[in-house]
């Protein structure tokens, strides 16, 4: 079984930067993909960025060029660096893992608020 602990997030002004971190523990050898998703009030949960164990990344259009996802397989952590933040980036951000068998696990979520 895998456990996820998120940290980071908070409040910043438009144009600012934040960093989110997610640490996995337990049977981490089953994890293939790490990802960050977000959900704004009244909206569906959207993919922000994902990274495979081999380091391949995929970004949502809104994240491209502003956000960077990275993972450390030795520490079983994934980071999301967010720059040039906009008020529309305000949401709860969730860490996600997918195993090689397709099973998913979600973190508890961390609030990101960007003021104008």
Short mmCIF file of C-alpha atoms in Angstrom, two decimals:
data_model
loop_
_atom_site.label_atom_id
_atom_site.label_comp_id
_atom_site.label_asym_id
_atom_site.label_seq_id
_atom_site.Cartn_x
_atom_site.Cartn_y
_atom_site.Cartn_z
CA UNK A 1 0.00 0.00 0.00
CA UNK A 2 1.15 3.52 -0.81
CA UNK A 3 0.63 6.64 1.27
CA UNK A 4 0.93 10.18 -0.05
CA UNK A 5 1.75 13.31 1.94
CA UNK A 6 1.49 16.69 0.26
CA UNK A 7 3.04 19.95 1.35
CA UNK A 8 3.38 23.42 -0.04
CA UNK A 9 0.72 25.61 -1.53
CA UNK A 10 -0.69 28.65 0.18
CA UNK A 11 -1.43 32.21 -0.85
CA UNK A 12 0.46 34.35 -3.31
CA UNK A 13 -0.15 37.32 -5.54
CA UNK A 14 -0.56 37.16 -9.28
CA UNK A 15 2.81 36.69 -10.91
CA UNK A 16 4.19 34.89 -7.89
CA UNK A 17 5.54 31.39 -7.49
CA UNK A 18 4.73 28.41 -5.34
CA UNK A 19 6.09 24.92 -4.96
CA UNK A 20 4.12 21.80 -4.17
CA UNK A 21 5.71 18.64 -2.89
CA UNK A 22 4.35 15.12 -2.57
CA UNK A 23 6.12 12.28 -0.81
CA UNK A 24 5.13 8.66 -1.25
CA UNK A 25 5.81 5.91 1.24
CA UNK A 26 5.02 2.23 1.49
CA UNK A 27 5.12 -0.01 -1.57
CA UNK A 28 6.49 2.72 -3.79
CA UNK A 29 8.05 0.27 -6.23
CA UNK A 30 4.58 -0.20 -7.77
CA UNK A 31 4.30 3.46 -8.73
CA UNK A 32 4.66 4.18 -12.43
CA UNK A 33 3.28 7.67 -12.78
CA UNK A 34 3.16 10.68 -10.47
CA UNK A 35 0.89 13.56 -11.24
CA UNK A 36 -0.66 16.76 -10.04
CA UNK A 37 -4.30 17.58 -10.63
CA UNK A 38 -6.38 20.53 -9.55
CA UNK A 39 -9.99 21.29 -8.84
CA UNK A 40 -11.49 24.75 -8.58
CA UNK A 41 -14.84 25.32 -6.86
CA UNK A 42 -17.68 24.13 -9.03
CA UNK A 43 -15.37 22.64 -11.64
CA UNK A 44 -14.10 19.21 -12.51
CA UNK A 45 -10.70 17.95 -11.47
CA UNK A 46 -8.17 18.60 -14.24
CA UNK A 47 -4.75 17.20 -14.91
CA UNK A 48 -1.98 19.74 -14.39
CA UNK A 49 1.11 17.67 -15.10
CA UNK A 50 2.25 14.07 -14.92
CA UNK A 51 5.64 12.40 -14.95
CA UNK A 52 6.43 8.75 -15.54
CA UNK A 53 9.08 6.75 -13.74
CA UNK A 54 11.34 7.19 -16.76
CA UNK A 55 10.91 10.95 -16.58
CA UNK A 56 8.53 11.52 -19.45
CA UNK A 57 6.30 14.49 -18.71
CA UNK A 58 2.96 15.75 -19.95
CA UNK A 59 1.47 19.15 -19.17
CA UNK A 60 -1.92 20.69 -19.52
CA UNK A 61 -1.97 23.60 -21.94
CA UNK A 62 -2.47 26.08 -19.11
CA UNK A 63 0.60 24.73 -17.31
CA UNK A 64 2.94 24.61 -20.26
CA UNK A 65 5.77 27.08 -19.86
CA UNK A 66 4.79 28.12 -16.34
CA UNK A 67 4.78 24.91 -14.31
CA UNK A 68 7.49 22.29 -13.99
CA UNK A 69 7.00 18.80 -12.63
CA UNK A 70 9.91 16.71 -11.46
CA UNK A 71 10.36 13.52 -9.49
CA UNK A 72 13.08 11.91 -7.49
CA UNK A 73 12.77 8.15 -7.69
CA UNK A 74 15.31 7.64 -4.92
CA UNK A 75 13.24 9.71 -2.49
CA UNK A 76 9.85 8.87 -4.02
CA UNK A 77 8.91 12.51 -4.22
CA UNK A 78 7.39 14.69 -6.88
CA UNK A 79 7.57 18.47 -7.06
CA UNK A 80 5.46 20.95 -8.92
CA UNK A 81 7.05 24.36 -9.36
CA UNK A 82 4.54 26.97 -10.40
CA UNK A 83 5.64 30.32 -11.75
CA UNK A 84 3.78 33.32 -13.14
CA UNK A 85 0.71 32.30 -11.21
CA UNK A 86 -2.65 33.73 -12.17
CA UNK A 87 -5.88 34.11 -10.17
CA UNK A 88 -7.40 31.37 -12.34
CA UNK A 89 -4.80 28.96 -10.97
CA UNK A 90 -6.61 29.11 -7.64
CA UNK A 91 -7.72 25.59 -6.79
CA UNK A 92 -7.11 22.62 -4.57
CA UNK A 93 -4.15 20.72 -5.95
CA UNK A 94 -3.99 16.97 -5.57
CA UNK A 95 -1.06 14.63 -5.84
CA UNK A 96 -1.83 11.44 -7.73
CA UNK A 97 -0.05 8.17 -8.34
CA UNK A 98 -0.80 5.39 -10.77
CA UNK A 99 0.65 1.94 -10.44
CA UNK A 100 1.75 -0.33 -13.23
CA UNK A 101 -1.61 -2.09 -12.91
CA UNK A 102 -3.55 1.16 -13.27
CA UNK A 103 -4.56 1.62 -9.66
CA UNK A 104 -4.79 5.22 -8.53
CA UNK A 105 -4.17 6.95 -5.24
CA UNK A 106 -4.91 10.55 -4.35
CA UNK A 107 -3.37 12.84 -1.78
CA UNK A 108 -5.48 14.89 0.59
CA UNK A 109 -5.14 18.05 -1.50
CA UNK A 110 -3.52 21.37 -0.79
CA UNK A 111 -5.03 24.79 -1.38
CA UNK A 112 -3.40 27.23 -3.77
CA UNK A 113 -4.82 30.74 -3.79
CA UNK A 114 -3.63 33.45 -6.15
CA UNK A 115 -4.86 36.96 -5.50
CA UNK A 116 -5.14 39.58 -8.20
#
